[in-house]
Amino acid sequence: MSDVLEFADVTVTRGQSTLLDSVDWEIEEGQRWVVLGPNGAGKTTLLQLASARMHPTSGVAGVLGEVLGAVDVFELRPRIGLASSAIAERLPAHERVIDVVVTASYGIVGRWRESYDRLDLGRARDLLDALGAGHLAQRTYGTLSEGERKRVQIARALMTDPELMLLDEPAAGLDLGGREDLLARLGALAEDLEAPALVLVTHHVEEIPPGFTDVLLLREGRVVAAGPLEITLTEANLEKTFGLPLVLEQHGRRYSARARDEVAADAG
Ligand SMILES: Nc1ncnc2c1ncn2[C@@H]1O[C@H](COP(=O)(O)OP(=O)(O)OP(=O)(O)O)[C@@H](O)[C@H]1O
Ligand SMILES: [Mg+2]
């Protein structure tokens, strides 16, 4: 079994709906994946499985060498970092930012000696610094802007030193400067050999950080294509994924996409 993630014929159904349909997906250590797809494609459902918060209806979902359904998820979950708006909503608004980050590790071990506390605080500060949020450490979490909260959420998810890090639309709600800054920091994370395997969910090719290696394209619960970014992220695959004629452009290590019709109109 793959070290990080191995899904074989994974299907998730709820009532009459098929949320994921026979998904095969493998993540090796060191890989940085983007999951791209339109609203309702099943991206968040995929992360629910990858974070051991949901089991497949059928098929085999292996995460960090364990098979979902045959492992104590409470032992598995601390090995996985997850930053998502659903988790963010549960963070206490009245807490100081540094505490929001540091308590991520208390959730796991429960009791720490004072010497460990200091190590933890140091790590939390380092992570906030790395995400450009060091100056916010003493602020009350509930007073932060959306962009500032995103950084804190990512720092918190990294606090437990996870082996797999999942980011569900980290750039949603950010302004242009905020998005570009976050992408640069995620790019630095992607290039850090010590960093965990990464999975970033987005709707937009513009939000693929530099340094990401692979892409999984999802439409209506089915995998359209999956593999190395440079050969898998093609105009044809993107059109199949989003269901409209598109122009895809590459600018160095970044991408942009727009509807093909508009291009024709521009050309007169
Ligand atoms: N419990 C449920 N019962 C029925 N349908 C569900 C359930 N949970 C999710 N769905 C549906 O499954 C589909 C996939 O949902 P999911 O949240 O995984 O999509 P997504 O790709 O993350 O979308 P978005 O980009 O909008 O966040 C959606 O159509 C959603 O309405
Ligand atoms: Mg989603």
PDB file of C-alpha atoms and ligand atoms in Angstrom:
ATOM      1  CA  MET A   1       0.000   0.000   0.000  1.00  0.00           C
ATOM      2  CA  SER A   2       1.170   3.534  -0.776  1.00  0.00           C
ATOM      3  CA  ASP A   3       2.673   5.303   2.246  1.00  0.00           C
ATOM      4  CA  VAL A   4       0.370   8.296   2.232  1.00  0.00           C
ATOM      5  CA  LEU A   5      -2.922   7.521   0.517  1.00  0.00           C
ATOM      6  CA  GLU A   6      -4.344   4.769  -1.632  1.00  0.00           C
ATOM      7  CA  PHE A   7      -7.977   4.766  -2.698  1.00  0.00           C
ATOM      8  CA  ALA A   8      -9.193   1.811  -4.776  1.00  0.00           C
ATOM      9  CA  ASP A   9     -12.675   1.875  -6.330  1.00  0.00           C
ATOM     10  CA  VAL A  10     -13.898   4.215  -3.579  1.00  0.00           C
ATOM     11  CA  THR A  11     -17.593   5.100  -3.773  1.00  0.00           C
ATOM     12  CA  VAL A  12     -19.612   7.250  -1.384  1.00  0.00           C
ATOM     13  CA  THR A  13     -23.413   7.311  -1.636  1.00  0.00           C
ATOM     14  CA  ARG A  14     -25.992   9.187   0.439  1.00  0.00           C
ATOM     15  CA  GLY A  15     -29.605   8.233  -0.253  1.00  0.00           C
ATOM     16  CA  GLN A  16     -30.035   8.329  -4.036  1.00  0.00           C
ATOM     17  CA  SER A  17     -26.928  10.517  -4.549  1.00  0.00           C
ATOM     18  CA  THR A  18     -23.508   9.265  -5.553  1.00  0.00           C
ATOM     19  CA  LEU A  19     -21.002  11.732  -4.075  1.00  0.00           C
ATOM     20  CA  LEU A  20     -17.907   9.824  -5.224  1.00  0.00           C
ATOM     21  CA  ASP A  21     -18.009   7.211  -7.946  1.00  0.00           C
ATOM     22  CA  SER A  22     -15.330   4.517  -8.111  1.00  0.00           C
ATOM     23  CA  VAL A  23     -12.376   6.782  -7.320  1.00  0.00           C
ATOM     24  CA  ASP A  24      -8.820   5.440  -7.657  1.00  0.00           C
ATOM     25  CA  TRP A  25      -6.133   7.721  -6.245  1.00  0.00           C
ATOM     26  CA  GLU A  26      -2.634   7.230  -4.913  1.00  0.00           C
ATOM     27  CA  ILE A  27      -0.418   9.738  -3.103  1.00  0.00           C
ATOM     28  CA  GLU A  28       3.253   9.050  -2.451  1.00  0.00           C
ATOM     29  CA  GLU A  29       5.396  10.737   0.165  1.00  0.00           C
ATOM     30  CA  GLY A  30       6.692  14.126  -0.935  1.00  0.00           C
ATOM     31  CA  GLN A  31       3.947  14.712  -3.509  1.00  0.00           C
ATOM     32  CA  ARG A  32       1.943  17.958  -3.541  1.00  0.00           C
ATOM     33  CA  TRP A  33      -1.508  17.450  -5.065  1.00  0.00           C
ATOM     34  CA  VAL A  34      -4.107  19.898  -6.309  1.00  0.00           C
ATOM     35  CA  VAL A  35      -7.722  18.686  -6.493  1.00  0.00           C
ATOM     36  CA  LEU A  36      -9.621  20.723  -9.082  1.00  0.00           C
ATOM     37  CA  GLY A  37     -13.305  20.582  -9.903  1.00  0.00           C
ATOM     38  CA  PRO A  38     -16.532  22.571 -10.074  1.00  0.00           C
ATOM     39  CA  ASN A  39     -18.970  23.114  -7.186  1.00  0.00           C
ATOM     40  CA  GLY A  40     -20.467  19.837  -6.028  1.00  0.00           C
ATOM     41  CA  ALA A  41     -17.839  17.663  -7.750  1.00  0.00           C
ATOM     42  CA  GLY A  42     -17.066  15.830  -4.497  1.00  0.00           C
ATOM     43  CA  LYS A  43     -13.819  17.559  -3.500  1.00  0.00           C
ATOM     44  CA  THR A  44     -14.728  18.148   0.137  1.00  0.00           C
ATOM     45  CA  THR A  45     -16.120  14.608   0.357  1.00  0.00           C
ATOM     46  CA  LEU A  46     -12.740  13.350  -0.874  1.00  0.00           C
ATOM     47  CA  LEU A  47     -10.987  15.303   1.906  1.00  0.00           C
ATOM     48  CA  GLN A  48     -13.474  13.949   4.470  1.00  0.00           C
ATOM     49  CA  LEU A  49     -12.255  10.470   3.510  1.00  0.00           C
ATOM     50  CA  ALA A  50      -8.577  11.471   3.394  1.00  0.00           C
ATOM     51  CA  SER A  51      -8.868  12.990   6.884  1.00  0.00           C
ATOM     52  CA  ALA A  52     -10.530   9.843   8.284  1.00  0.00           C
ATOM     53  CA  ARG A  53     -13.742  11.735   9.025  1.00  0.00           C
ATOM     54  CA  MET A  54     -15.845   9.579   6.694  1.00  0.00           C
ATOM     55  CA  HIS A  55     -15.726   5.973   5.473  1.00  0.00           C
ATOM     56  CA  PRO A  56     -16.370   4.881   1.900  1.00  0.00           C
ATOM     57  CA  THR A  57     -19.691   3.196   1.138  1.00  0.00           C
ATOM     58  CA  SER A  58     -17.702   0.685  -0.922  1.00  0.00           C
ATOM     59  CA  GLY A  59     -14.131   0.247  -2.064  1.00  0.00           C
ATOM     60  CA  VAL A  60     -10.918   0.431  -0.039  1.00  0.00           C
ATOM     61  CA  ALA A  61      -9.552   3.700   1.351  1.00  0.00           C
ATOM     62  CA  GLY A  62      -6.014   3.464   2.693  1.00  0.00           C
ATOM     63  CA  VAL A  63      -4.661   6.464   4.609  1.00  0.00           C
ATOM     64  CA  LEU A  64      -1.113   6.563   6.060  1.00  0.00           C
ATOM     65  CA  GLY A  65      -0.822   2.799   5.778  1.00  0.00           C
ATOM     66  CA  GLU A  66      -4.136   2.087   7.552  1.00  0.00           C
ATOM     67  CA  VAL A  67      -7.428   1.016   6.011  1.00  0.00           C
ATOM     68  CA  LEU A  68     -10.480   3.099   6.948  1.00  0.00           C
ATOM     69  CA  GLY A  69     -12.946   0.882   8.723  1.00  0.00           C
ATOM     70  CA  ALA A  70     -10.165  -1.300  10.156  1.00  0.00           C
ATOM     71  CA  VAL A  71      -8.362   1.336  12.242  1.00  0.00           C
ATOM     72  CA  ASP A  72      -9.127   3.518  15.257  1.00  0.00           C
ATOM     73  CA  VAL A  73      -9.768   6.875  13.540  1.00  0.00           C
ATOM     74  CA  PHE A  74      -8.939   8.716  16.761  1.00  0.00           C
ATOM     75  CA  GLU A  75      -5.368   7.449  16.437  1.00  0.00           C
ATOM     76  CA  LEU A  76      -5.217   8.196  12.723  1.00  0.00           C
ATOM     77  CA  ARG A  77      -6.696  11.732  12.693  1.00  0.00           C
ATOM     78  CA  PRO A  78      -3.884  13.445  14.651  1.00  0.00           C
ATOM     79  CA  ARG A  79      -1.458  12.343  11.901  1.00  0.00           C
ATOM     80  CA  ILE A  80      -3.454  14.361   9.370  1.00  0.00           C
ATOM     81  CA  GLY A  81      -3.715  18.179   9.233  1.00  0.00           C
ATOM     82  CA  LEU A  82      -6.949  19.616   7.857  1.00  0.00           C
ATOM     83  CA  ALA A  83      -7.704  23.276   7.209  1.00  0.00           C
ATOM     84  CA  SER A  84     -11.246  23.932   5.993  1.00  0.00           C
ATOM     85  CA  SER A  85     -14.004  26.456   6.528  1.00  0.00           C
ATOM     86  CA  ALA A  86     -16.011  23.835   8.456  1.00  0.00           C
ATOM     87  CA  ILE A  87     -13.159  23.420  10.956  1.00  0.00           C
ATOM     88  CA  ALA A  88     -12.548  27.174  11.064  1.00  0.00           C
ATOM     89  CA  GLU A  89     -16.136  27.777  12.147  1.00  0.00           C
ATOM     90  CA  ARG A  90     -15.520  25.690  15.256  1.00  0.00           C
ATOM     91  CA  LEU A  91     -12.485  27.683  16.421  1.00  0.00           C
ATOM     92  CA  PRO A  92     -13.294  29.804  19.472  1.00  0.00           C
ATOM     93  CA  ALA A  93     -13.624  33.493  18.517  1.00  0.00           C
ATOM     94  CA  HIS A  94     -12.629  34.750  21.991  1.00  0.00           C
ATOM     95  CA  GLU A  95      -9.279  32.918  22.159  1.00  0.00           C
ATOM     96  CA  ARG A  96      -5.885  34.462  21.515  1.00  0.00           C
ATOM     97  CA  VAL A  97      -4.367  33.461  18.173  1.00  0.00           C
ATOM     98  CA  ILE A  98      -1.332  31.815  19.779  1.00  0.00           C
ATOM     99  CA  ASP A  99      -3.682  29.640  21.872  1.00  0.00           C
ATOM    100  CA  VAL A 100      -5.773  28.686  18.852  1.00  0.00           C
ATOM    101  CA  VAL A 101      -2.592  27.338  17.257  1.00  0.00           C
ATOM    102  CA  VAL A 102      -0.987  25.753  20.316  1.00  0.00           C
ATOM    103  CA  THR A 103      -4.121  23.893  21.438  1.00  0.00           C
ATOM    104  CA  ALA A 104      -4.049  21.814  18.247  1.00  0.00           C
ATOM    105  CA  SER A 105      -1.510  19.574  19.978  1.00  0.00           C
ATOM    106  CA  TYR A 106      -3.428  19.448  23.276  1.00  0.00           C
ATOM    107  CA  GLY A 107      -6.313  17.880  21.388  1.00  0.00           C
ATOM    108  CA  ILE A 108      -4.061  14.885  20.876  1.00  0.00           C
ATOM    109  CA  VAL A 109      -2.050  14.311  24.000  1.00  0.00           C
ATOM    110  CA  GLY A 110      -4.239  16.055  26.538  1.00  0.00           C
ATOM    111  CA  ARG A 111      -1.671  16.693  29.251  1.00  0.00           C
ATOM    112  CA  TRP A 112       1.700  18.301  28.760  1.00  0.00           C
ATOM    113  CA  ARG A 113       4.509  19.075  31.138  1.00  0.00           C
ATOM    114  CA  GLU A 114       5.516  22.700  31.405  1.00  0.00           C
ATOM    115  CA  SER A 115       8.730  22.173  29.444  1.00  0.00           C
ATOM    116  CA  TYR A 116       6.703  20.794  26.581  1.00  0.00           C
ATOM    117  CA  ASP A 117       4.446  23.821  26.824  1.00  0.00           C
ATOM    118  CA  ARG A 118       7.366  26.099  26.056  1.00  0.00           C
ATOM    119  CA  LEU A 119       8.439  23.960  23.111  1.00  0.00           C
ATOM    120  CA  ASP A 120       4.882  24.057  21.838  1.00  0.00           C
ATOM    121  CA  LEU A 121       4.649  27.818  22.163  1.00  0.00           C
ATOM    122  CA  GLY A 122       7.928  28.178  20.277  1.00  0.00           C
ATOM    123  CA  ARG A 123       6.667  25.942  17.492  1.00  0.00           C
ATOM    124  CA  ALA A 124       3.340  27.805  17.295  1.00  0.00           C
ATOM    125  CA  ARG A 125       5.191  31.133  17.008  1.00  0.00           C
ATOM    126  CA  ASP A 126       7.502  29.750  14.303  1.00  0.00           C
ATOM    127  CA  LEU A 127       4.539  28.484  12.305  1.00  0.00           C
ATOM    128  CA  LEU A 128       2.696  31.793  12.611  1.00  0.00           C
ATOM    129  CA  ASP A 129       5.884  33.585  11.484  1.00  0.00           C
ATOM    130  CA  ALA A 130       6.282  31.246   8.513  1.00  0.00           C
ATOM    131  CA  LEU A 131       2.746  32.072   7.423  1.00  0.00           C
ATOM    132  CA  GLY A 132       3.213  35.817   7.872  1.00  0.00           C
ATOM    133  CA  ALA A 133       0.955  35.940  10.919  1.00  0.00           C
ATOM    134  CA  GLY A 134       3.537  36.290  13.709  1.00  0.00           C
ATOM    135  CA  HIS A 135       2.355  39.819  14.478  1.00  0.00           C
ATOM    136  CA  LEU A 136      -1.154  38.497  15.162  1.00  0.00           C
ATOM    137  CA  ALA A 137      -0.127  36.058  17.925  1.00  0.00           C
ATOM    138  CA  GLN A 138      -1.621  38.071  20.792  1.00  0.00           C
ATOM    139  CA  ARG A 139      -4.761  39.188  18.933  1.00  0.00           C
ATOM    140  CA  THR A 140      -8.187  37.690  19.617  1.00  0.00           C
ATOM    141  CA  TYR A 141      -8.977  35.188  16.851  1.00  0.00           C
ATOM    142  CA  GLY A 142     -12.516  36.530  16.323  1.00  0.00           C
ATOM    143  CA  THR A 143     -11.165  40.001  15.456  1.00  0.00           C
ATOM    144  CA  LEU A 144      -9.041  38.795  12.507  1.00  0.00           C
ATOM    145  CA  SER A 145      -9.906  39.368   8.855  1.00  0.00           C
ATOM    146  CA  GLU A 146     -10.728  36.395   6.636  1.00  0.00           C
ATOM    147  CA  GLY A 147      -7.219  36.343   5.154  1.00  0.00           C
ATOM    148  CA  GLU A 148      -5.588  36.540   8.576  1.00  0.00           C
ATOM    149  CA  ARG A 149      -7.776  33.696   9.826  1.00  0.00           C
ATOM    150  CA  LYS A 150      -6.739  31.490   6.897  1.00  0.00           C
ATOM    151  CA  ARG A 151      -3.089  31.822   7.905  1.00  0.00           C
ATOM    152  CA  VAL A 152      -3.864  30.965  11.504  1.00  0.00           C
ATOM    153  CA  GLN A 153      -5.904  27.929  10.420  1.00  0.00           C
ATOM    154  CA  ILE A 154      -3.012  26.624   8.344  1.00  0.00           C
ATOM    155  CA  ALA A 155      -0.544  27.199  11.196  1.00  0.00           C
ATOM    156  CA  ARG A 156      -2.901  25.302  13.510  1.00  0.00           C
ATOM    157  CA  ALA A 157      -3.223  22.398  11.073  1.00  0.00           C
ATOM    158  CA  LEU A 158       0.589  22.155  10.836  1.00  0.00           C
ATOM    159  CA  MET A 159       1.058  22.332  14.617  1.00  0.00           C
ATOM    160  CA  THR A 160       0.796  18.567  15.139  1.00  0.00           C
ATOM    161  CA  ASP A 161       3.502  17.926  12.538  1.00  0.00           C
ATOM    162  CA  PRO A 162       1.115  15.916  10.335  1.00  0.00           C
ATOM    163  CA  GLU A 163       2.236  13.365   7.741  1.00  0.00           C
ATOM    164  CA  LEU A 164      -0.547  14.489   5.413  1.00  0.00           C
ATOM    165  CA  MET A 165      -1.841  18.051   5.150  1.00  0.00           C
ATOM    166  CA  LEU A 166      -5.218  18.796   3.543  1.00  0.00           C
ATOM    167  CA  LEU A 167      -6.294  22.313   2.553  1.00  0.00           C
ATOM    168  CA  ASP A 168      -9.878  22.879   1.396  1.00  0.00           C
ATOM    169  CA  GLU A 169     -10.013  26.110  -0.645  1.00  0.00           C
ATOM    170  CA  PRO A 170      -7.379  27.986   1.379  1.00  0.00           C
ATOM    171  CA  ALA A 171      -7.506  31.054  -0.894  1.00  0.00           C
ATOM    172  CA  ALA A 172     -11.308  31.443  -0.932  1.00  0.00           C
ATOM    173  CA  GLY A 173     -12.372  34.887   0.247  1.00  0.00           C
ATOM    174  CA  LEU A 174      -8.915  36.458  -0.056  1.00  0.00           C
ATOM    175  CA  ASP A 175      -8.195  39.647  -2.006  1.00  0.00           C
ATOM    176  CA  LEU A 176      -5.599  39.587  -4.803  1.00  0.00           C
ATOM    177  CA  GLY A 177      -2.683  40.556  -2.563  1.00  0.00           C
ATOM    178  CA  GLY A 178      -3.784  38.137   0.129  1.00  0.00           C
ATOM    179  CA  ARG A 179      -4.146  35.318  -2.370  1.00  0.00           C
ATOM    180  CA  GLU A 180      -0.745  35.916  -3.937  1.00  0.00           C
ATOM    181  CA  ASP A 181       0.934  36.114  -0.535  1.00  0.00           C
ATOM    182  CA  LEU A 182      -0.727  32.895   0.646  1.00  0.00           C
ATOM    183  CA  LEU A 183       0.193  31.108  -2.600  1.00  0.00           C
ATOM    184  CA  ALA A 184       3.832  32.149  -2.179  1.00  0.00           C
ATOM    185  CA  ARG A 185       3.820  30.740   1.361  1.00  0.00           C
ATOM    186  CA  LEU A 186       2.153  27.512   0.224  1.00  0.00           C
ATOM    187  CA  GLY A 187       4.734  27.376  -2.566  1.00  0.00           C
ATOM    188  CA  ALA A 188       7.488  27.595   0.058  1.00  0.00           C
ATOM    189  CA  LEU A 189       5.781  24.810   2.012  1.00  0.00           C
ATOM    190  CA  ALA A 190       5.568  22.720  -1.175  1.00  0.00           C
ATOM    191  CA  GLU A 191       9.307  23.095  -1.689  1.00  0.00           C
ATOM    192  CA  ASP A 192      10.200  22.281   1.923  1.00  0.00           C
ATOM    193  CA  LEU A 193      11.479  18.683   1.890  1.00  0.00           C
ATOM    194  CA  GLU A 194      10.456  18.325   5.538  1.00  0.00           C
ATOM    195  CA  ALA A 195       6.860  19.329   4.816  1.00  0.00           C
ATOM    196  CA  PRO A 196       4.140  16.662   4.797  1.00  0.00           C
ATOM    197  CA  ALA A 197       2.425  15.384   1.662  1.00  0.00           C
ATOM    198  CA  LEU A 198       0.012  18.151   0.619  1.00  0.00           C
ATOM    199  CA  VAL A 199      -3.449  18.150  -0.930  1.00  0.00           C
ATOM    200  CA  LEU A 200      -4.983  21.488  -1.887  1.00  0.00           C
ATOM    201  CA  VAL A 201      -8.580  21.745  -3.102  1.00  0.00           C
ATOM    202  CA  THR A 202      -9.584  24.624  -5.350  1.00  0.00           C
ATOM    203  CA  HIS A 203     -11.906  25.656  -8.203  1.00  0.00           C
ATOM    204  CA  HIS A 204      -9.303  27.848  -9.871  1.00  0.00           C
ATOM    205  CA  VAL A 205      -6.105  27.004 -11.757  1.00  0.00           C
ATOM    206  CA  GLU A 206      -4.922  30.507 -10.740  1.00  0.00           C
ATOM    207  CA  GLU A 207      -4.754  29.200  -7.161  1.00  0.00           C
ATOM    208  CA  ILE A 208      -2.289  26.382  -7.870  1.00  0.00           C
ATOM    209  CA  PRO A 209       0.812  27.331  -5.874  1.00  0.00           C
ATOM    210  CA  PRO A 210       4.240  26.968  -7.493  1.00  0.00           C
ATOM    211  CA  GLY A 211       5.922  23.701  -6.547  1.00  0.00           C
ATOM    212  CA  PHE A 212       2.777  21.563  -6.625  1.00  0.00           C
ATOM    213  CA  THR A 213       3.485  18.327  -8.470  1.00  0.00           C
ATOM    214  CA  ASP A 214       0.237  16.516  -9.286  1.00  0.00           C
ATOM    215  CA  VAL A 215      -3.412  17.186 -10.046  1.00  0.00           C
ATOM    216  CA  LEU A 216      -6.639  15.235  -9.676  1.00  0.00           C
ATOM    217  CA  LEU A 217      -9.519  16.548 -11.788  1.00  0.00           C
ATOM    218  CA  LEU A 218     -12.968  15.697 -10.473  1.00  0.00           C
ATOM    219  CA  ARG A 219     -16.419  16.056 -12.035  1.00  0.00           C
ATOM    220  CA  GLU A 220     -19.690  14.711 -10.614  1.00  0.00           C
ATOM    221  CA  GLY A 221     -17.846  12.412  -8.253  1.00  0.00           C
ATOM    222  CA  ARG A 222     -15.701  10.859 -10.978  1.00  0.00           C
ATOM    223  CA  VAL A 223     -12.002  11.272 -11.683  1.00  0.00           C
ATOM    224  CA  VAL A 224     -11.543  12.925 -15.092  1.00  0.00           C
ATOM    225  CA  ALA A 225      -7.742  12.608 -14.920  1.00  0.00           C
ATOM    226  CA  ALA A 226      -5.035  12.326 -12.287  1.00  0.00           C
ATOM    227  CA  GLY A 227      -1.258  12.541 -12.459  1.00  0.00           C
ATOM    228  CA  PRO A 228       1.721  14.866 -12.831  1.00  0.00           C
ATOM    229  CA  LEU A 229       0.601  18.475 -13.289  1.00  0.00           C
ATOM    230  CA  GLU A 230       2.541  19.194 -16.475  1.00  0.00           C
ATOM    231  CA  ILE A 231       0.959  16.333 -18.419  1.00  0.00           C
ATOM    232  CA  THR A 232      -2.454  16.134 -16.726  1.00  0.00           C
ATOM    233  CA  LEU A 233      -3.475  19.790 -16.519  1.00  0.00           C
ATOM    234  CA  THR A 234      -4.367  20.184 -20.196  1.00  0.00           C
ATOM    235  CA  GLU A 235      -7.014  22.317 -21.856  1.00  0.00           C
ATOM    236  CA  ALA A 236      -8.922  19.177 -22.899  1.00  0.00           C
ATOM    237  CA  ASN A 237      -8.959  17.744 -19.361  1.00  0.00           C
ATOM    238  CA  LEU A 238      -9.957  21.091 -17.870  1.00  0.00           C
ATOM    239  CA  GLU A 239     -12.805  21.432 -20.391  1.00  0.00           C
ATOM    240  CA  LYS A 240     -14.086  17.959 -19.481  1.00  0.00           C
ATOM    241  CA  THR A 241     -13.868  18.839 -15.792  1.00  0.00           C
ATOM    242  CA  PHE A 242     -15.703  22.164 -15.953  1.00  0.00           C
ATOM    243  CA  GLY A 243     -17.914  21.340 -18.932  1.00  0.00           C
ATOM    244  CA  LEU A 244     -17.183  24.370 -21.102  1.00  0.00           C
ATOM    245  CA  PRO A 245     -14.722  25.398 -23.814  1.00  0.00           C
ATOM    246  CA  LEU A 246     -11.681  26.928 -22.141  1.00  0.00           C
ATOM    247  CA  VAL A 247      -8.370  28.535 -22.850  1.00  0.00           C
ATOM    248  CA  LEU A 248      -5.645  27.417 -20.449  1.00  0.00           C
ATOM    249  CA  GLU A 249      -2.419  29.395 -20.223  1.00  0.00           C
ATOM    250  CA  GLN A 250       0.775  28.664 -18.367  1.00  0.00           C
ATOM    251  CA  HIS A 251       2.901  31.519 -17.046  1.00  0.00           C
ATOM    252  CA  GLY A 252       6.106  30.045 -15.648  1.00  0.00           C
ATOM    253  CA  ARG A 253       4.905  27.897 -12.764  1.00  0.00           C
ATOM    254  CA  ARG A 254       1.445  29.508 -12.606  1.00  0.00           C
ATOM    255  CA  TYR A 255      -1.710  28.956 -14.653  1.00  0.00           C
ATOM    256  CA  SER A 256      -4.768  30.885 -15.771  1.00  0.00           C
ATOM    257  CA  ALA A 257      -7.961  29.826 -17.521  1.00  0.00           C
ATOM    258  CA  ARG A 258     -10.963  31.536 -19.107  1.00  0.00           C
ATOM    259  CA  ALA A 259     -13.933  30.680 -21.313  1.00  0.00           C
ATOM    260  CA  ARG A 260     -13.057  30.207 -24.978  1.00  0.00           C
ATOM    261  CA  ASP A 261     -16.070  32.214 -26.222  1.00  0.00           C
ATOM    262  CA  GLU A 262     -14.705  35.380 -24.673  1.00  0.00           C
ATOM    263  CA  VAL A 263     -11.487  34.931 -26.591  1.00  0.00           C
ATOM    264  CA  ALA A 264     -13.384  34.698 -29.855  1.00  0.00           C
ATOM    265  CA  ALA A 265     -15.322  37.869 -28.942  1.00  0.00           C
ATOM    266  CA  ASP A 266     -12.071  39.691 -28.092  1.00  0.00           C
ATOM    267  CA  ALA A 267     -10.655  38.782 -31.480  1.00  0.00           C
ATOM    268  CA  GLY A 268     -13.707  40.430 -33.046  1.00  0.00           C
TER     269      GLY A 268
HETATM  270  N1  LIG B   1     -25.209  13.987   3.170  1.00  0.00           N
HETATM  271  C1  LIG B   1     -25.432  14.236   1.882  1.00  0.00           C
HETATM  272  N2  LIG B   1     -26.526  13.758   1.260  1.00  0.00           N
HETATM  273  C2  LIG B   1     -26.735  14.001  -0.059  1.00  0.00           C
HETATM  274  N3  LIG B   1     -25.900  14.707  -0.822  1.00  0.00           N
HETATM  275  C3  LIG B   1     -24.794  15.204  -0.249  1.00  0.00           C
HETATM  276  C4  LIG B   1     -24.491  14.994   1.120  1.00  0.00           C
HETATM  277  N4  LIG B   1     -23.329  15.615   1.392  1.00  0.00           N
HETATM  278  C5  LIG B   1     -22.931  16.177   0.227  1.00  0.00           C
HETATM  279  N5  LIG B   1     -23.806  15.940  -0.748  1.00  0.00           N
HETATM  280  C6  LIG B   1     -23.691  16.350  -2.159  1.00  0.00           C
HETATM  281  O1  LIG B   1     -22.539  15.747  -2.686  1.00  0.00           O
HETATM  282  C7  LIG B   1     -21.984  16.580  -3.702  1.00  0.00           C
HETATM  283  C8  LIG B   1     -20.507  16.758  -3.444  1.00  0.00           C
HETATM  284  O2  LIG B   1     -20.340  17.583  -2.323  1.00  0.00           O
HETATM  285  P1  LIG B   1     -18.933  18.173  -1.912  1.00  0.00           P
HETATM  286  O3  LIG B   1     -19.121  19.051  -0.734  1.00  0.00           O
HETATM  287  O4  LIG B   1     -17.963  17.054  -1.767  1.00  0.00           O
HETATM  288  O5  LIG B   1     -18.581  19.016  -3.215  1.00  0.00           O
HETATM  289  P2  LIG B   1     -17.377  20.022  -3.479  1.00  0.00           P
HETATM  290  O6  LIG B   1     -16.678  19.556  -4.704  1.00  0.00           O
HETATM  291  O7  LIG B   1     -16.563  20.193  -2.256  1.00  0.00           O
HETATM  292  O8  LIG B   1     -18.161  21.356  -3.832  1.00  0.00           O
HETATM  293  P3  LIG B   1     -17.762  22.906  -3.539  1.00  0.00           P
HETATM  294  O9  LIG B   1     -16.769  23.260  -4.572  1.00  0.00           O
HETATM  295  O10 LIG B   1     -19.061  23.632  -3.750  1.00  0.00           O
HETATM  296  O11 LIG B   1     -17.248  23.000  -2.144  1.00  0.00           O
HETATM  297  C9  LIG B   1     -22.801  17.854  -3.677  1.00  0.00           C
HETATM  298  O12 LIG B   1     -23.727  17.812  -4.742  1.00  0.00           O
HETATM  299  C10 LIG B   1     -23.502  17.826  -2.349  1.00  0.00           C
HETATM  300  O13 LIG B   1     -24.743  18.497  -2.388  1.00  0.00           O
HETATM  301 MG    MG B   2     -16.140  21.791  -1.024  1.00  0.00          MG
END
